[in-house]
Tab-separated table of C-alpha atoms in Angstrom:
chain	number	residue	atom	x	y	z
V	1	MET	CA	-4.791	-5.210	40.260
V	2	ASP	CA	-5.896	-9.085	40.961
V	3	LEU	CA	-7.994	-10.404	38.251
V	4	ASN	CA	-9.289	-14.011	37.874
V	5	LEU	CA	-9.108	-14.340	33.751
V	6	LYS	CA	-9.623	-17.263	32.014
V	7	PHE	CA	-8.471	-17.271	28.471
V	8	ILE	CA	-10.199	-19.231	25.761
V	9	ASN	CA	-8.627	-18.720	22.128
V	10	LEU	CA	-11.081	-18.217	19.699
V	11	ILE	CA	-10.742	-18.099	15.808
V	12	ASN	CA	-13.954	-17.041	13.545
V	13	ILE	CA	-14.113	-19.386	10.732
V	14	GLU	CA	-16.473	-22.075	10.594
V	15	LYS	CA	-16.194	-25.283	11.394
V	16	ASN	CA	-18.628	-28.138	11.624
V	17	ASN	CA	-20.704	-25.102	10.184
V	18	LYS	CA	-20.449	-23.788	13.659
V	19	LYS	CA	-19.396	-19.893	13.635
V	20	SER	CA	-17.547	-19.087	16.606
V	21	PHE	CA	-20.626	-17.734	18.854
V	22	LEU	CA	-21.658	-21.430	18.851
V	23	SER	CA	-18.003	-21.884	20.393
V	24	LEU	CA	-17.958	-18.613	23.347
V	25	LYS	CA	-21.785	-20.126	23.858
V	26	TYR	CA	-20.611	-23.818	24.511
V	27	PHE	CA	-17.042	-22.673	26.653
V	28	ILE	CA	-19.252	-20.728	28.744
V	29	ASP	CA	-21.687	-23.349	29.597
V	30	CYS	CA	-19.396	-25.532	30.570
V	31	CYS	CA	-18.228	-23.051	32.919
V	32	ARG	CA	-19.522	-23.646	36.626
V	33	ASP	CA	-18.324	-20.901	38.815
V	34	LEU	CA	-18.925	-17.739	36.336
V	35	GLU	CA	-16.041	-14.999	36.660
V	36	ASP	CA	-14.861	-11.516	34.129
V	37	LEU	CA	-13.802	-13.125	30.834
V	38	LEU	CA	-10.719	-11.592	28.880
V	39	ILE	CA	-11.716	-13.154	24.694
V	40	ILE	CA	-9.286	-12.738	22.450
V	41	ASN	CA	-8.621	-14.763	18.856
V	42	GLY	CA	-6.435	-17.332	18.928
V	43	ASN	CA	-5.433	-16.304	14.455
V	44	SER	CA	-4.120	-12.742	16.134
V	45	PHE	CA	-1.297	-10.770	17.717
V	46	PHE	CA	-1.518	-8.386	20.002
V	47	GLU	CA	0.819	-5.451	21.991
V	48	LEU	CA	0.547	-6.474	25.442
V	49	LYS	CA	-0.288	-2.732	26.009
V	50	ASP	CA	-3.132	-3.231	23.985
V	51	LEU	CA	-4.503	-6.133	26.393
V	52	GLU	CA	-3.618	-4.593	29.365
V	53	LYS	CA	-6.457	-1.470	28.143
V	54	LEU	CA	-9.293	-4.060	28.462
V	55	ILE	CA	-8.494	-5.350	32.232
V	56	ASN	CA	-8.122	-1.719	33.524
V	57	ASN	CA	-11.063	-0.688	35.224
V	58	PRO	CA	-12.668	-4.241	35.081
V	59	GLU	CA	-16.221	-3.091	36.316
V	60	GLU	CA	-17.056	-2.728	32.412
V	61	SER	CA	-17.229	-4.773	29.437
V	62	LYS	CA	-14.736	-3.847	27.056
V	63	VAL	CA	-14.346	-4.306	22.854
V	64	LEU	CA	-10.679	-3.293	21.479
V	65	ILE	CA	-11.639	-1.762	17.796
V	66	GLU	CA	-8.977	-0.045	15.397
V	67	LYS	CA	-9.452	2.226	12.411
V	68	ARG	CA	-9.591	1.201	8.789
V	69	ASN	CA	-8.792	3.749	5.959
V	70	SER	CA	-9.371	1.860	3.263
V	71	LEU	CA	-12.963	0.048	2.029
V	72	TYR	CA	-10.955	-2.641	0.632
V	73	THR	CA	-9.445	-4.504	3.860
V	74	LYS	CA	-12.058	-7.226	4.846
V	75	GLY	CA	-14.091	-6.335	8.796
V	76	ILE	CA	-16.957	-6.097	10.422
V	77	GLU	CA	-17.736	-2.140	10.826
V	78	LEU	CA	-18.702	-1.542	13.994
V	79	ILE	CA	-21.315	1.376	15.027
V	80	LEU	CA	-20.787	3.225	17.983
V	81	GLU	CA	-22.929	5.812	20.338
V	82	ASN	CA	-21.103	8.076	23.271
V	83	ASN	CA	-18.540	5.388	22.912
V	84	LYS	CA	-20.357	2.567	23.462
V	85	LEU	CA	-20.848	-0.345	21.017
V	86	VAL	CA	-24.679	-0.103	19.360
V	87	ALA	CA	-24.635	-2.638	16.332
V	88	VAL	CA	-22.284	-4.411	14.350
V	89	SER	CA	-22.578	-4.886	10.040
V	90	ASP	CA	-21.844	-7.060	8.053
V	91	GLN	CA	-21.730	-4.356	4.954
V	92	ILE	CA	-19.319	-3.579	3.404
V	93	PRO	CA	-18.254	0.069	4.842
V	94	LYS	CA	-18.534	3.822	2.712
V	95	ILE	CA	-17.321	6.022	4.732
V	96	ILE	CA	-13.481	6.193	5.550
V	97	PRO	CA	-12.015	5.621	8.630
V	98	TRP	CA	-14.526	3.042	9.653
V	99	LEU	CA	-14.293	0.739	12.876
V	100	SER	CA	-13.117	-2.063	12.695
V	101	TYR	CA	-13.179	-4.444	15.589
V	102	TYR	CA	-9.465	-5.688	16.857
V	103	GLY	CA	-10.029	-9.008	18.488
V	104	ALA	CA	-10.318	-9.003	21.601
V	105	MET	CA	-12.817	-7.676	24.414
V	106	PHE	CA	-12.800	-8.141	27.900
V	107	LEU	CA	-16.356	-8.824	29.638
V	108	THR	CA	-17.345	-8.630	33.431
V	109	ARG	CA	-19.143	-11.924	35.276
V	110	VAL	CA	-22.702	-9.950	35.253
V	111	ASP	CA	-22.296	-10.076	31.381
V	112	VAL	CA	-20.902	-13.344	30.650
V	113	LEU	CA	-24.422	-14.344	32.932
V	114	LYS	CA	-26.636	-12.924	29.935
V	115	VAL	CA	-24.380	-14.877	27.661
V	116	LYS	CA	-24.628	-18.004	29.591
V	117	ASN	CA	-28.614	-17.361	29.672
V	118	PHE	CA	-29.327	-16.728	26.207
V	119	ASN	CA	-30.899	-19.743	25.120
V	120	LYS	CA	-31.360	-19.199	21.241
V	121	VAL	CA	-29.108	-20.855	18.807
V	122	ILE	CA	-27.691	-18.441	16.353
V	123	ASN	CA	-24.763	-19.266	14.109
V	124	GLU	CA	-22.829	-15.713	13.786
V	125	PRO	CA	-19.612	-14.844	14.905
V	126	TYR	CA	-19.467	-13.840	18.777
V	127	LEU	CA	-19.595	-9.907	18.711
V	128	ASN	CA	-22.304	-9.668	16.361
V	129	VAL	CA	-24.603	-11.541	18.330
V	130	MET	CA	-23.828	-10.110	22.075
V	131	VAL	CA	-24.159	-6.782	20.692
V	132	ASN	CA	-27.026	-7.135	17.946
V	133	ASN	CA	-29.354	-9.699	19.550
V	134	ILE	CA	-27.695	-10.098	23.207
V	135	GLY	CA	-27.606	-6.446	23.528
V	136	ILE	CA	-24.511	-6.351	25.264
V	137	ASN	CA	-22.861	-2.972	26.015
V	138	LEU	CA	-18.918	-2.402	25.271
V	139	GLU	CA	-16.690	0.327	25.575
V	140	LYS	CA	-14.971	0.862	23.085
V	141	VAL	CA	-10.801	0.918	23.806
V	142	ASP	CA	-8.957	2.290	20.484
V	143	VAL	CA	-5.635	0.884	19.740
V	144	ASN	CA	-4.733	4.198	17.515
V	145	ILE	CA	-5.017	6.325	20.646
V	146	GLN	CA	-1.378	6.430	22.411
V	147	ASN	CA	-0.682	6.697	25.420
V	148	ASN	CA	3.425	7.228	24.863
V	149	ASN	CA	3.989	7.924	29.430
V	150	THR	CA	1.978	6.887	32.441
V	151	LYS	CA	2.365	7.972	36.117
V	152	THR	CA	2.196	6.074	39.014
V	153	LEU	CA	1.493	7.206	42.395
V	154	GLU	CA	4.375	5.251	43.600
V	155	LEU	CA	7.000	8.284	41.733
V	156	VAL	CA	5.334	11.000	43.497
V	157	GLY	CA	8.159	12.867	45.741
V	158	GLY	CA	6.907	14.725	49.115
V	159	SER	CA	6.312	17.760	46.913
V	160	PHE	CA	4.123	16.226	44.533
V	161	ALA	CA	6.793	16.622	41.666
V	162	GLY	CA	4.970	13.540	40.216
V	163	LEU	CA	7.716	11.987	37.796
V	164	ASN	CA	6.999	10.591	35.069
V	165	LYS	CA	7.221	6.243	34.053
V	166	ILE	CA	8.544	5.459	30.440
V	167	ASN	CA	9.038	2.133	28.985
V	168	ILE	CA	12.426	0.659	28.076
V	169	VAL	CA	13.367	-0.680	25.639
V	170	LYS	CA	16.521	-2.696	25.933
V	171	LYS	CA	18.759	-4.152	22.896
V	172	TYR	CA	21.773	-6.321	23.166
V	173	ALA	CA	23.875	-8.503	20.701
V	174	ASN	CA	26.295	-11.640	22.146
V	175	ILE	CA	29.328	-12.399	20.164
V	176	GLU	CA	27.712	-12.824	16.829
V	177	GLY	CA	26.217	-9.522	16.152
V	178	ASN	CA	27.949	-7.634	18.973
V	179	ASP	CA	30.887	-5.537	16.680
V	180	LYS	CA	27.126	-4.132	14.668
V	181	LEU	CA	25.397	-3.169	17.867
V	182	ILE	CA	28.884	-0.850	19.033
V	183	MET	CA	28.693	0.105	15.546
V	184	GLU	CA	25.002	1.371	15.772
V	185	ILE	CA	25.146	2.475	19.498
V	186	GLU	CA	28.736	4.432	18.469
V	187	TRP	CA	26.465	6.274	15.451
V	188	LEU	CA	23.330	7.180	17.984
V	189	LYS	CA	25.954	8.697	20.433
V	190	ASN	CA	27.608	10.519	17.825
V	191	LEU	CA	24.755	12.038	15.557
V	192	PRO	CA	25.017	15.624	14.863
V	193	GLN	CA	22.374	17.179	18.060
V	194	ASP	CA	20.071	18.262	15.319
V	195	LEU	CA	19.293	15.092	13.919
V	196	LYS	CA	19.265	13.063	17.115
V	197	GLY	CA	15.075	13.643	16.660
V	198	LYS	CA	14.638	11.205	14.053
V	199	PHE	CA	16.492	8.424	15.790
V	200	PRO	CA	16.194	6.642	18.648
V	201	ILE	CA	17.707	8.252	21.815
V	202	VAL	CA	20.364	6.078	24.062
V	203	LEU	CA	19.901	6.060	27.642
V	204	ASP	CA	22.166	3.997	28.714
V	205	TYR	CA	25.078	1.415	26.818
V	206	GLN	CA	27.411	-0.910	28.278
V	207	ILE	CA	30.164	-2.110	25.592
V	208	THR	CA	32.807	-5.268	25.880
V	209	PRO	CA	34.254	-7.297	23.409
V	210	GLU	CA	32.040	-10.407	24.499
V	211	GLU	CA	28.066	-8.385	24.569
V	212	SER	CA	26.718	-5.103	24.210
V	213	TRP	CA	23.715	-3.541	24.979
V	214	PHE	CA	21.518	-0.031	24.788
V	215	SER	CA	18.750	1.260	26.145
V	216	MET	CA	16.202	2.954	24.374
V	217	PRO	CA	12.724	4.432	25.258
V	218	PHE	CA	9.761	2.069	24.337
V	219	TYR	CA	8.433	4.140	20.918
V	220	GLU	CA	4.684	3.130	21.042
V	221	PHE	CA	4.258	4.886	17.207
V	222	GLU	CA	3.439	2.028	14.742
V	223	ASN	CA	5.790	1.685	12.068
V	224	LEU	CA	4.521	2.046	8.043
V	225	ARG	CA	4.133	-1.286	6.940
V	226	LYS	CA	1.660	-2.303	9.815
V	227	LYS	CA	-0.361	0.652	8.827
V	228	ILE	CA	-0.285	-0.211	5.356
V	229	ILE	CA	-1.022	-3.905	5.595
V	230	SER	CA	-3.976	-3.213	8.266
V	231	GLY	CA	-5.429	-1.037	5.519
V	232	LYS	CA	-4.564	1.606	8.527
V	233	PHE	CA	-2.963	4.019	5.859
V	234	SER	CA	-4.064	4.752	2.178
V	235	ILE	CA	-1.191	5.283	-0.650
V	236	SER	CA	-1.864	9.074	-0.803
V	237	LYS	CA	-1.109	8.868	3.302
V	238	THR	CA	1.727	6.137	2.244
V	239	SER	CA	3.456	8.336	0.004
V	240	TYR	CA	2.772	11.329	2.533
V	241	PHE	CA	4.991	10.133	4.517
V	242	ILE	CA	7.680	8.462	2.657
V	243	GLU	CA	7.977	11.421	1.011
V	244	LYS	CA	8.487	13.225	4.107
V	245	ILE	CA	10.587	10.856	5.297
V	246	LEU	CA	13.236	10.936	2.085
V	247	ASN	CA	13.044	15.099	2.222
V	248	TYR	CA	14.931	14.969	5.498
V	249	LEU	CA	17.198	12.470	4.508
V	250	PHE	CA	18.608	14.130	1.420
V	251	GLU	CA	17.796	17.391	3.117
V	252	LYS	CA	19.956	15.915	6.601
V	253	ILE	CA	21.504	12.755	6.175
V	254	TYR	CA	22.679	12.212	2.283
V	255	ILE	CA	24.227	15.799	2.154
V	256	ASN	CA	27.240	13.498	4.517
V	257	ASN	CA	30.149	12.452	2.827
V	258	LEU	CA	32.330	10.738	5.019
V	259	SER	CA	34.872	8.978	3.112
V	260	ILE	CA	35.786	7.556	-0.006
V	261	ALA	CA	35.052	3.938	-1.152
V	262	SER	CA	37.604	1.471	-2.518
V	263	SER	CA	37.746	0.091	-5.883
V	264	ASP	CA	36.441	-3.309	-4.310
V	265	TRP	CA	33.718	-1.842	-1.838
V	266	VAL	CA	31.183	-3.791	-3.836
V	267	GLU	CA	33.162	-7.331	-3.833
V	268	LYS	CA	33.307	-6.898	0.197
V	269	LYS	CA	29.705	-5.318	0.804
V	270	HIS	CA	27.604	-7.260	-1.399
V	271	PHE	CA	29.233	-10.141	-2.843
V	272	ASP	CA	31.499	-11.926	-0.001
V	273	ARG	CA	28.253	-11.088	2.141
V	274	PHE	CA	26.163	-13.294	-0.327
V	275	TYR	CA	28.720	-16.203	-0.781
V	276	THR	CA	29.483	-16.422	2.749
V	277	ARG	CA	25.538	-16.569	3.765
V	278	LEU	CA	24.834	-18.865	0.768
V	279	GLU	CA	27.742	-21.450	2.350
V	280	LYS	CA	25.369	-20.948	5.784
V	281	ILE	CA	22.542	-22.188	4.557
V	282	LYS	CA	24.140	-25.188	2.241
V	283	ASN	CA	23.261	-27.796	5.416
V	284	ILE	CA	19.445	-26.798	6.370
V	285	GLN	CA	16.925	-28.424	4.311
V	286	PRO	CA	15.383	-28.148	1.864
V	287	PHE	CA	18.308	-25.912	0.311
V	288	ASN	CA	20.804	-28.963	0.630
V	289	GLU	CA	19.264	-30.080	-2.327
V	290	ILE	CA	17.928	-26.973	-4.094
V	291	LEU	CA	21.289	-25.064	-3.859
V	292	LEU	CA	22.699	-28.258	-6.248
V	293	ASN	CA	19.884	-27.390	-8.788
V	294	LYS	CA	21.059	-25.577	-11.772
V	295	TYR	CA	17.805	-24.612	-12.401
V	296	ILE	CA	14.501	-23.288	-10.347
V	297	ILE	CA	10.937	-23.096	-12.237
V	298	ILE	CA	8.834	-21.008	-10.302
V	299	ASN	CA	5.122	-20.323	-11.236
V	300	ASP	CA	5.314	-22.465	-14.641
V	301	LYS	CA	8.879	-19.972	-15.688
V	302	LYS	CA	12.727	-21.513	-15.840
V	303	TYR	CA	15.473	-19.778	-14.192
V	304	LEU	CA	18.939	-20.067	-13.488
V	305	ASN	CA	19.234	-21.280	-10.109
V	306	LEU	CA	20.007	-18.043	-7.736
V	307	LYS	CA	23.938	-18.234	-7.190
V	308	HIS	CA	24.466	-18.703	-10.938
V	309	LEU	CA	22.630	-15.465	-11.828
V	310	VAL	CA	24.535	-13.560	-9.131
V	311	ASP	CA	28.115	-14.987	-10.844
V	312	LEU	CA	26.601	-12.927	-13.799
V	313	LEU	CA	25.992	-10.129	-11.914
V	314	ARG	CA	29.037	-10.252	-10.522
V	315	CYS	CA	31.267	-10.617	-14.001
V	316	TYR	CA	29.003	-7.552	-14.912
V	317	GLN	CA	29.917	-5.307	-12.261
V	318	ASN	CA	33.989	-6.465	-12.547
V	319	LYS	CA	33.617	-5.722	-16.406
V	320	THR	CA	32.153	-2.691	-15.813
V	321	LYS	CA	31.689	-1.431	-12.562
V	322	ILE	CA	28.906	0.309	-12.749
V	323	PHE	CA	27.718	-0.444	-9.037
V	324	SER	CA	30.661	0.947	-7.586
V	325	PRO	CA	30.054	4.113	-5.818
V	326	HIS	CA	32.555	6.870	-5.791
V	327	ASN	CA	31.491	8.608	-1.963
V	328	LEU	CA	30.226	7.034	0.783
V	329	VAL	CA	27.963	9.096	3.217
V	330	MET	CA	26.011	8.987	5.421
V	331	ILE	CA	22.743	6.579	5.764
V	332	HIS	CA	20.365	4.911	7.610
V	333	GLY	CA	21.582	0.949	6.197
V	334	ASP	CA	18.099	-0.668	7.205
V	335	LEU	CA	15.592	1.767	5.529
V	336	HIS	CA	12.426	-0.277	5.385
V	337	PHE	CA	9.055	0.444	6.340
V	338	GLN	CA	9.058	-1.929	9.081
V	339	ASN	CA	11.859	0.939	10.214
V	340	MET	CA	9.784	3.941	9.856
V	341	LEU	CA	7.530	4.588	13.219
V	342	ILE	CA	4.924	6.848	12.417
V	343	ASP	CA	4.048	9.609	15.029
V	344	GLU	CA	0.287	10.660	13.002
V	345	GLU	CA	-0.476	13.151	16.057
V	346	ASN	CA	2.523	14.777	15.450
V	347	ASP	CA	2.531	14.848	12.351
V	348	ASP	CA	6.371	13.044	12.497
V	349	PHE	CA	8.689	9.808	12.395
V	350	ILE	CA	11.363	7.877	14.002
V	351	LEU	CA	13.550	6.360	11.668
V	352	ALA	CA	14.690	2.607	13.982
V	353	ASP	CA	17.343	0.525	13.892
V	354	PRO	CA	20.136	2.058	11.654
V	355	ARG	CA	22.644	0.222	10.321
V	356	GLY	CA	25.808	2.370	12.040
V	357	GLU	CA	28.257	2.804	9.160
V	358	LEU	CA	30.512	4.884	11.038
V	359	ASN	CA	32.405	5.316	7.860
V	360	GLY	CA	29.538	6.070	5.381
V	361	SER	CA	27.828	3.694	2.786
V	362	ASP	CA	26.208	3.405	-1.154
V	363	ILE	CA	23.322	5.785	-0.787
V	364	TYR	CA	21.907	3.412	-2.826
V	365	TYR	CA	22.501	0.870	-0.141
V	366	ASP	CA	19.626	2.948	1.466
V	367	PHE	CA	17.186	2.540	-1.565
V	368	GLY	CA	17.914	-0.933	-1.985
V	369	LYS	CA	16.196	-1.694	1.100
V	370	LEU	CA	13.365	1.002	0.504
V	371	TRP	CA	12.693	-1.304	-2.542
V	372	HIS	CA	12.581	-4.755	-1.204
V	373	SER	CA	9.412	-3.040	0.607
V	374	PHE	CA	7.280	-2.671	-1.869
V	375	ASN	CA	9.096	-3.114	-5.160
V	376	GLY	CA	10.497	-7.268	-3.802
V	377	LEU	CA	7.785	-7.429	-1.401
V	378	TYR	CA	9.699	-8.199	1.367
V	379	ASP	CA	7.165	-6.662	3.654
V	380	LEU	CA	4.361	-9.982	2.801
V	381	ILE	CA	7.178	-12.541	2.764
V	382	HIS	CA	8.578	-11.377	6.342
V	383	THR	CA	5.030	-11.513	7.602
V	384	ASP	CA	4.383	-14.761	6.452
V	385	ILE	CA	1.079	-13.477	3.929
V	386	SER	CA	3.601	-14.835	1.593
V	387	LYS	CA	3.407	-18.682	0.664
V	388	THR	CA	5.292	-21.116	-0.765
V	389	SER	CA	5.505	-25.466	-1.743
V	390	VAL	CA	7.695	-27.539	-3.602
V	391	LEU	CA	5.818	-28.720	-6.558
V	392	PHE	CA	9.013	-31.511	-6.982
V	393	ILE	CA	12.964	-30.703	-6.614
V	394	ASN	CA	15.511	-33.407	-8.525
V	395	GLN	CA	19.114	-33.389	-9.382
V	396	ASN	CA	19.296	-30.790	-11.745
V	397	GLU	CA	15.768	-28.008	-10.763
V	398	SER	CA	12.973	-28.153	-8.583
V	399	GLU	CA	9.886	-26.278	-8.957
V	400	PHE	CA	7.675	-24.352	-6.810
V	401	ASN	CA	4.670	-22.394	-6.770
V	402	LEU	CA	4.888	-19.015	-4.738
V	403	GLN	CA	1.903	-17.248	-3.603
V	404	LEU	CA	3.185	-13.661	-2.629
V	405	GLY	CA	-0.300	-12.151	-1.257
V	406	ASN	CA	-3.803	-11.134	-1.705
V	407	ASN	CA	-5.494	-8.935	-4.584
V	408	ASP	CA	-5.705	-6.339	-3.000
V	409	LEU	CA	-2.625	-6.184	-0.970
V	410	LEU	CA	-0.497	-6.678	-4.318
V	411	THR	CA	-2.865	-3.987	-6.145
V	412	ASN	CA	-1.818	-1.604	-3.085
V	413	TYR	CA	1.848	-2.451	-2.993
V	414	LYS	CA	1.687	-1.980	-6.676
V	415	ASP	CA	-0.010	1.316	-6.713
V	416	ILE	CA	2.458	2.380	-3.630
V	417	LYS	CA	5.860	1.584	-6.374
V	418	SER	CA	4.348	3.603	-8.632
V	419	ASN	CA	4.217	6.963	-6.488
V	420	ILE	CA	7.708	5.936	-5.021
V	421	GLU	CA	9.307	5.532	-8.422
V	422	ARG	CA	7.854	8.947	-9.553
V	423	LEU	CA	8.086	10.565	-6.331
V	424	VAL	CA	12.537	9.949	-7.156
V	425	LEU	CA	12.693	11.607	-9.900
V	426	ASN	CA	12.492	14.921	-7.717
V	427	TYR	CA	15.567	13.809	-5.840
V	428	PRO	CA	19.340	14.163	-6.444
V	429	ILE	CA	20.294	10.380	-7.423
V	430	ALA	CA	17.140	10.533	-10.402
V	431	LYS	CA	20.664	12.760	-12.184
V	432	ASP	CA	22.363	9.807	-12.483
V	433	THR	CA	21.426	8.136	-15.446
V	434	ASN	CA	22.061	4.105	-13.521
V	435	PHE	CA	20.344	4.649	-10.634
V	436	ASP	CA	17.637	2.906	-11.093
V	437	LEU	CA	19.778	-0.149	-12.268
V	438	LYS	CA	21.529	0.238	-8.773
V	439	ILE	CA	18.716	0.664	-6.654
V	440	LYS	CA	17.852	-3.269	-8.285
V	441	PHE	CA	21.275	-4.029	-7.884
V	442	ALA	CA	21.343	-3.434	-4.065
V	443	GLU	CA	17.954	-4.570	-3.440
V	444	ILE	CA	18.737	-7.765	-5.573
V	445	MET	CA	21.494	-8.162	-2.934
V	446	HIS	CA	20.211	-7.925	-0.201
V	447	PHE	CA	17.593	-10.944	-0.770
V	448	SER	CA	19.558	-12.252	-1.588
V	449	SER	CA	21.067	-12.205	1.439
V	450	LEU	CA	18.873	-12.296	3.814
V	451	MET	CA	17.774	-15.940	3.852
V	452	TRP	CA	19.855	-17.273	6.942
V	453	PHE	CA	18.184	-15.060	9.111
V	454	HIS	CA	14.772	-16.071	8.355
V	455	LEU	CA	15.486	-19.651	9.365
V	456	LYS	CA	12.693	-21.907	11.151
V	457	TYR	CA	14.918	-25.366	11.078
V	458	ASP	CA	11.298	-26.995	10.807
V	459	GLN	CA	12.642	-28.585	6.462
V	460	LYS	CA	9.787	-26.154	5.523
V	461	GLU	CA	11.842	-22.767	5.442
V	462	ASN	CA	8.962	-21.157	3.836
V	463	ARG	CA	9.468	-17.487	4.406
V	464	ALA	CA	13.369	-18.062	3.910
V	465	LEU	CA	12.216	-20.314	0.572
V	466	CYS	CA	9.674	-16.730	-0.095
V	467	LEU	CA	12.869	-14.484	-0.039
V	468	TYR	CA	15.242	-16.684	-2.485
V	469	LEU	CA	13.139	-17.297	-4.980
V	470	GLN	CA	11.890	-13.565	-4.652
V	471	ALA	CA	15.634	-13.120	-5.760
V	472	ILE	CA	15.636	-15.131	-8.078
V	473	ARG	CA	13.353	-13.319	-9.663
V	474	LEU	CA	14.019	-10.493	-9.282
V	475	ALA	CA	17.884	-11.032	-10.504
V	476	ASP	CA	16.828	-12.670	-13.313
V	477	ASP	CA	14.831	-9.371	-13.920
V	478	LEU	CA	17.811	-7.251	-13.621
V	479	LEU	CA	20.217	-9.496	-16.320
V	480	LYS	CA	17.549	-9.260	-19.178
V	481	GLU	CA	17.442	-5.272	-18.264
V	482	LEU	CA	21.382	-5.063	-18.574
V	483	GLY	CA	21.562	-7.392	-21.831
V	484	VAL	CA	23.428	-10.233	-20.092
V	485	SER	CA	22.088	-13.679	-21.311
V	486	CYS	CA	20.308	-15.871	-18.591
V	487	GLU	CA	20.503	-19.275	-20.761
């Protein structure tokens, strides 16, 4: 399809008391030759497949929408009749699910001309004016509707036995990540047949000492994190799928004992990893100064710096061996919300990016990953919702302000945490009197080792610094729970 499309980034905010319709109108008025127009909000992220839905069959203007399952998420409500957008409301929705604008639309040349000829000055968001005032008919395009497979005439054989064309993802690694990827490939290939349905399918692969890769189908399902943050999933629906996933893991995965843990398993798996990765960031600004401090102040509360806290945890572990596993079992290895792909239509899920522990691992390694999504709020940090600011840095201590998210999101994640904490009591690990301490320890060691992978080399390192500060707070809490002084 040969479409001559112009792209304009529009950010739906007030600037000099002008809202986005006036910005759009100014752009269109300046255009000499009117053409079909794709409008996207510059402060939003879009999958290419969703934008493609807008420009396919360009005879009609279209608007990208999504369903929301929470009354506490912001957005304008859309009113539809016969799959056409007929009104835009600024009122808070009273029923769920409700329809919200997803931030992109396609306008035909005819409708672009309607905007150009509209002479009233209305200081409102562009979607409101187009629908409520100009009366442009926009066909809905729902991002929630899955379209996993497509057919193409080029693939139809002489017998008219059409072939399906599927999107394929190729995952690869060079020398640095090669060993880990090889383990993942082998793990996925060697899964028993009755377990393969819940994990990515290896379509093809290549393993060499320098680099390796494998291909798998592209799963269009949204991950659980996105469902939560976008407001598409309620707390109860989130808890439903987490319970479904945990039921599967305990029934099919965790029952497989693979080996006996060595006496130094915790030292090698957790502490060696922490000290190695801390060394990697010691010359990266601002960590080059922060790591030299003895104390860190976060939101007016003073803590020992992270290395001192982990040293105390290590000393406690060496004395008590409380965190040492006996049996190493089959686990996923990276069990956080982003790796839980939700197939709502079939009430199912896919567990993406397994770590590939061929000899097994500690079950609490998985639960530490799970906990760091909703307890440590890795979800909000990784999506750059969390923000930190440096108040001061000197030789002995540094002070920071840390804001993890807005009140609605924090409340949602707090409710999810409460539900999962109750849920876990139904599983075999709850028979261990120290299970909650072991989960928290694994969560802390995960958090403490993440900074290296989230560096942006911008001398600010907001995301990596948020991870670092949250690791300090979590470690301090656990040490106090263990009765270890952090003075």
